[in-house]
Amino acid sequence: MPFDLSNSEISMRESRLNSVVTYNGDIKSLISDTKKCSVKNCERCFTQNNTCLSIMVMDQISSIRNITIVYHTPVGCGAFIPRWTALYNSICERTGRKWNTKYLSTNLNESDTVFGAANKLRNTVQEAWDRYPSDAIFICTGCVIGIIGEDIDSVAEEFSKKLPVPVIPVHCEGIKSKVWATGFDISDYIILKHIVKPPKGKRPIINFKNFEEKIRPYITRIFKRFEVEPLFLYANSTIEELSHMSESLATVSSCGALSPYLGNALEELYGVPYVRTINGNGMEGFDTWLRDIARILHKEEIAEEIIREEREKYLPKIEEFKKQFEGKTAVVAAGPGFTYEAVRVLNEIGIKVMTALSWHHDSKYDDQVIPETLTYLEKSQPDLKVSIIDLQNHELLNIINREKPDLYIVRHPGTRPFVTKLGIPVVQVTDEYQMFGYEGLCSFAQNIADLFNNKSFTEGLKTHSSVPYTSWWLEQPANKFYS
């Protein structure tokens, strides 16, 4: 598809990728409906909770070093700022760097929603520069700005001419999209539009889109075998580093839902190859991911050497876990970039996934192709049950009660307590690299084994607590949730 960076903002996933947040069926029917463009968003009769795309944008941008963010919102929208401050400080400390992103809020009130707050925004941007001179200033918006139609682009343009650094408008009102992963696309769009420069040549760098670079030394060692270095995006990066992304040899990612816009846009606009494959989780994921990188770099023999080394070291341990987990079942819940990866990884250690739960479904990515993780499962496990539940705990507990799995795998913490209260062991995949490669698979399997070997916590919680749903609710058929 043509990537047009001339607009002030990107279109949402619902219109661009035909993304939905409700579905019940199986992998085979989901892909069939996707190909026929018949996957439609239904309306929930009840919504218990959700998250916000503005938080996703702020999370991505906050991770860049030496910038200032002006959050043009009521002050309560900045509730996550302490989390980002703690997280990205720790990430930089691991590499001996300093994270010094600063935040200012315009603290919108009732009067501002009636009369507008452009002057308040101007004063705040000027204050941001006077207090915290930095490499860039990002003006990020909340829902109020989308409702009143505040013109932040004019203010950003005014200060970009006035200050020696870019002042960048970021339209990230949470009300725009039900698919909060749209926040990833918005972040990529503004970086491509305002920061990335046309290439002057090629450098031995691979763009690596991830969240928290927790295995930076491991990835760096692997890439060094190919005589390239990773540029982790966006955590720990600088405006200067991001401006040269177009000069990299390739773009890869730790999550399929995180980077499709960035990867495809860099490929089309600047000829940077995008590695489209299942991610490097588990054995087959790691092998496929590494071979695809090697193919772009024309160093296939190095990939085979690394794979042989990993197999010799870890395959015997993995076989032991498979025997230990024989007959065990699981339910998996996460964003689509991790849910379907986790299904494949669990199959590799002998655990059968009964239902895969995803927060949303992208019918295609920006290259107009169905996500690779889905088509892979269509071949290997076409009858796998799938539900798109958008973080709805009342739907999750209904499914868990029906399936009664031995194990629950989840990426986001909000659903964990409810399932634990049912006496089911839970593994929370907070670390995006928890299942990465052979070593990660062994560590992941050991975590599961430890839970199976000591169930005292979950059994005690089940005995002494209860979930806030009646048995009547838990027995409702899934189609009761939508209209």
PDB file of C-alpha atoms in Angstrom, residues 36-144:
ATOM      1  CA  LYS A  36     -13.913 -12.899   2.693  1.00  0.00           C
ATOM      2  CA  CYS A  37     -13.757  -9.567   4.577  1.00  0.00           C
ATOM      3  CA  SER A  38     -16.697 -10.759   6.675  1.00  0.00           C
ATOM      4  CA  VAL A  39     -15.142 -10.300  10.138  1.00  0.00           C
ATOM      5  CA  LYS A  40     -17.245  -7.541  11.677  1.00  0.00           C
ATOM      6  CA  ASN A  41     -17.079  -5.735  14.989  1.00  0.00           C
ATOM      7  CA  CYS A  42     -20.059  -6.544  17.192  1.00  0.00           C
ATOM      8  CA  GLU A  43     -21.317  -4.328  19.995  1.00  0.00           C
ATOM      9  CA  ARG A  44     -20.857  -5.643  23.511  1.00  0.00           C
ATOM     10  CA  CYS A  45     -23.937  -5.598  25.699  1.00  0.00           C
ATOM     11  CA  PHE A  46     -21.580  -4.899  28.596  1.00  0.00           C
ATOM     12  CA  THR A  47     -17.978  -3.666  28.774  1.00  0.00           C
ATOM     13  CA  GLN A  48     -16.145  -4.123  32.044  1.00  0.00           C
ATOM     14  CA  ASN A  49     -12.813  -2.477  31.334  1.00  0.00           C
ATOM     15  CA  ASN A  50     -10.479  -1.394  28.570  1.00  0.00           C
ATOM     16  CA  THR A  51      -7.217   0.395  27.958  1.00  0.00           C
ATOM     17  CA  CYS A  52      -6.316   3.496  26.010  1.00  0.00           C
ATOM     18  CA  LEU A  53      -4.309   4.018  22.820  1.00  0.00           C
ATOM     19  CA  SER A  54      -2.966   7.298  24.243  1.00  0.00           C
ATOM     20  CA  ILE A  55      -1.189   5.288  26.939  1.00  0.00           C
ATOM     21  CA  MET A  56       0.413   3.108  24.241  1.00  0.00           C
ATOM     22  CA  VAL A  57       1.653   6.195  22.382  1.00  0.00           C
ATOM     23  CA  MET A  58       2.999   7.781  25.541  1.00  0.00           C
ATOM     24  CA  ASP A  59       4.704   4.527  26.492  1.00  0.00           C
ATOM     25  CA  GLN A  60       6.493   4.326  23.145  1.00  0.00           C
ATOM     26  CA  ILE A  61       7.541   7.971  22.984  1.00  0.00           C
ATOM     27  CA  SER A  62       8.497   8.139  26.660  1.00  0.00           C
ATOM     28  CA  SER A  63      11.177   5.543  26.111  1.00  0.00           C
ATOM     29  CA  ILE A  64      13.199   7.873  23.837  1.00  0.00           C
ATOM     30  CA  ARG A  65      16.048   9.617  25.619  1.00  0.00           C
ATOM     31  CA  ASN A  66      16.474  13.386  26.062  1.00  0.00           C
ATOM     32  CA  ILE A  67      13.085  14.594  24.896  1.00  0.00           C
ATOM     33  CA  THR A  68      10.267  16.568  26.523  1.00  0.00           C
ATOM     34  CA  ILE A  69       6.596  15.594  26.373  1.00  0.00           C
ATOM     35  CA  VAL A  70       3.834  18.154  26.772  1.00  0.00           C
ATOM     36  CA  TYR A  71       0.709  16.175  27.607  1.00  0.00           C
ATOM     37  CA  HIS A  72      -2.213  18.355  26.497  1.00  0.00           C
ATOM     38  CA  THR A  73      -4.780  16.710  28.759  1.00  0.00           C
ATOM     39  CA  PRO A  74      -6.305  16.884  32.222  1.00  0.00           C
ATOM     40  CA  VAL A  75      -3.578  16.029  34.708  1.00  0.00           C
ATOM     41  CA  GLY A  76      -5.149  12.647  35.558  1.00  0.00           C
ATOM     42  CA  CYS A  77      -4.273  11.309  32.104  1.00  0.00           C
ATOM     43  CA  GLY A  78      -0.640  11.325  33.225  1.00  0.00           C
ATOM     44  CA  ALA A  79      -1.193   8.715  35.928  1.00  0.00           C
ATOM     45  CA  PHE A  80       1.247   6.338  34.216  1.00  0.00           C
ATOM     46  CA  ILE A  81       4.141   8.816  34.234  1.00  0.00           C
ATOM     47  CA  PRO A  82       5.685   7.373  37.448  1.00  0.00           C
ATOM     48  CA  ARG A  83       5.638   3.913  35.826  1.00  0.00           C
ATOM     49  CA  TRP A  84       7.409   5.128  32.690  1.00  0.00           C
ATOM     50  CA  THR A  85       9.918   7.066  34.757  1.00  0.00           C
ATOM     51  CA  ALA A  86      10.848   4.006  36.815  1.00  0.00           C
ATOM     52  CA  LEU A  87      10.844   1.604  33.852  1.00  0.00           C
ATOM     53  CA  TYR A  88      12.934   3.579  31.384  1.00  0.00           C
ATOM     54  CA  ASN A  89      15.344   4.784  34.032  1.00  0.00           C
ATOM     55  CA  SER A  90      16.096   1.150  34.851  1.00  0.00           C
ATOM     56  CA  ILE A  91      16.462   0.200  31.165  1.00  0.00           C
ATOM     57  CA  CYS A  92      19.036   2.941  30.611  1.00  0.00           C
ATOM     58  CA  GLU A  93      20.903   2.099  33.803  1.00  0.00           C
ATOM     59  CA  ARG A  94      21.475  -1.451  32.555  1.00  0.00           C
ATOM     60  CA  THR A  95      23.518  -0.040  29.667  1.00  0.00           C
ATOM     61  CA  GLY A  96      25.214   2.790  31.553  1.00  0.00           C
ATOM     62  CA  ARG A  97      23.105   5.452  29.862  1.00  0.00           C
ATOM     63  CA  LYS A  98      20.917   8.200  31.276  1.00  0.00           C
ATOM     64  CA  TRP A  99      17.202   8.509  30.594  1.00  0.00           C
ATOM     65  CA  ASN A 100      16.129  12.113  31.049  1.00  0.00           C
ATOM     66  CA  THR A 101      12.745  12.513  29.397  1.00  0.00           C
ATOM     67  CA  LYS A 102      10.643  15.234  31.047  1.00  0.00           C
ATOM     68  CA  TYR A 103       6.868  15.660  31.239  1.00  0.00           C
ATOM     69  CA  LEU A 104       4.664  18.741  31.498  1.00  0.00           C
ATOM     70  CA  SER A 105       0.866  18.740  31.581  1.00  0.00           C
ATOM     71  CA  THR A 106      -1.399  21.574  30.487  1.00  0.00           C
ATOM     72  CA  ASN A 107      -3.815  20.383  33.200  1.00  0.00           C
ATOM     73  CA  LEU A 108      -6.997  21.079  31.224  1.00  0.00           C
ATOM     74  CA  ASN A 109     -10.065  22.043  33.234  1.00  0.00           C
ATOM     75  CA  GLU A 110     -13.752  22.690  32.535  1.00  0.00           C
ATOM     76  CA  SER A 111     -13.111  26.226  31.339  1.00  0.00           C
ATOM     77  CA  ASP A 112     -10.543  24.976  28.829  1.00  0.00           C
ATOM     78  CA  THR A 113     -13.029  22.537  27.314  1.00  0.00           C
ATOM     79  CA  VAL A 114     -15.440  25.408  26.661  1.00  0.00           C
ATOM     80  CA  PHE A 115     -13.120  28.227  25.591  1.00  0.00           C
ATOM     81  CA  GLY A 116     -10.128  26.257  24.306  1.00  0.00           C
ATOM     82  CA  ALA A 117      -6.606  26.065  25.674  1.00  0.00           C
ATOM     83  CA  ALA A 118      -4.321  27.060  22.803  1.00  0.00           C
ATOM     84  CA  ASN A 119      -2.695  29.832  24.824  1.00  0.00           C
ATOM     85  CA  LYS A 120      -2.204  27.511  27.768  1.00  0.00           C
ATOM     86  CA  LEU A 121      -0.516  25.058  25.370  1.00  0.00           C
ATOM     87  CA  ARG A 122       1.752  27.808  24.004  1.00  0.00           C
ATOM     88  CA  ASN A 123       2.799  28.815  27.491  1.00  0.00           C
ATOM     89  CA  THR A 124       3.483  25.192  28.446  1.00  0.00           C
ATOM     90  CA  VAL A 125       5.604  24.484  25.351  1.00  0.00           C
ATOM     91  CA  GLN A 126       7.641  27.607  26.021  1.00  0.00           C
ATOM     92  CA  GLU A 127       8.029  26.575  29.667  1.00  0.00           C
ATOM     93  CA  ALA A 128       9.119  23.110  28.536  1.00  0.00           C
ATOM     94  CA  TRP A 129      11.928  24.579  26.455  1.00  0.00           C
ATOM     95  CA  ASP A 130      12.983  27.121  29.078  1.00  0.00           C
ATOM     96  CA  ARG A 131      13.158  24.502  31.841  1.00  0.00           C
ATOM     97  CA  TYR A 132      14.271  21.400  29.947  1.00  0.00           C
ATOM     98  CA  PRO A 133      16.128  22.064  26.680  1.00  0.00           C
ATOM     99  CA  SER A 134      16.042  18.752  24.819  1.00  0.00           C
ATOM    100  CA  ASP A 135      16.368  17.147  21.392  1.00  0.00           C
ATOM    101  CA  ALA A 136      12.631  17.346  20.601  1.00  0.00           C
ATOM    102  CA  ILE A 137       9.307  18.350  22.130  1.00  0.00           C
ATOM    103  CA  PHE A 138       6.260  16.133  21.578  1.00  0.00           C
ATOM    104  CA  ILE A 139       2.767  17.568  22.086  1.00  0.00           C
ATOM    105  CA  CYS A 140       0.578  14.573  22.934  1.00  0.00           C
ATOM    106  CA  THR A 141      -3.198  14.861  23.177  1.00  0.00           C
ATOM    107  CA  GLY A 142      -5.949  13.221  25.192  1.00  0.00           C
ATOM    108  CA  CYS A 143      -9.657  12.716  24.583  1.00  0.00           C
ATOM    109  CA  VAL A 144     -10.658  16.265  25.566  1.00  0.00           C
TER     110      VAL A 144
END
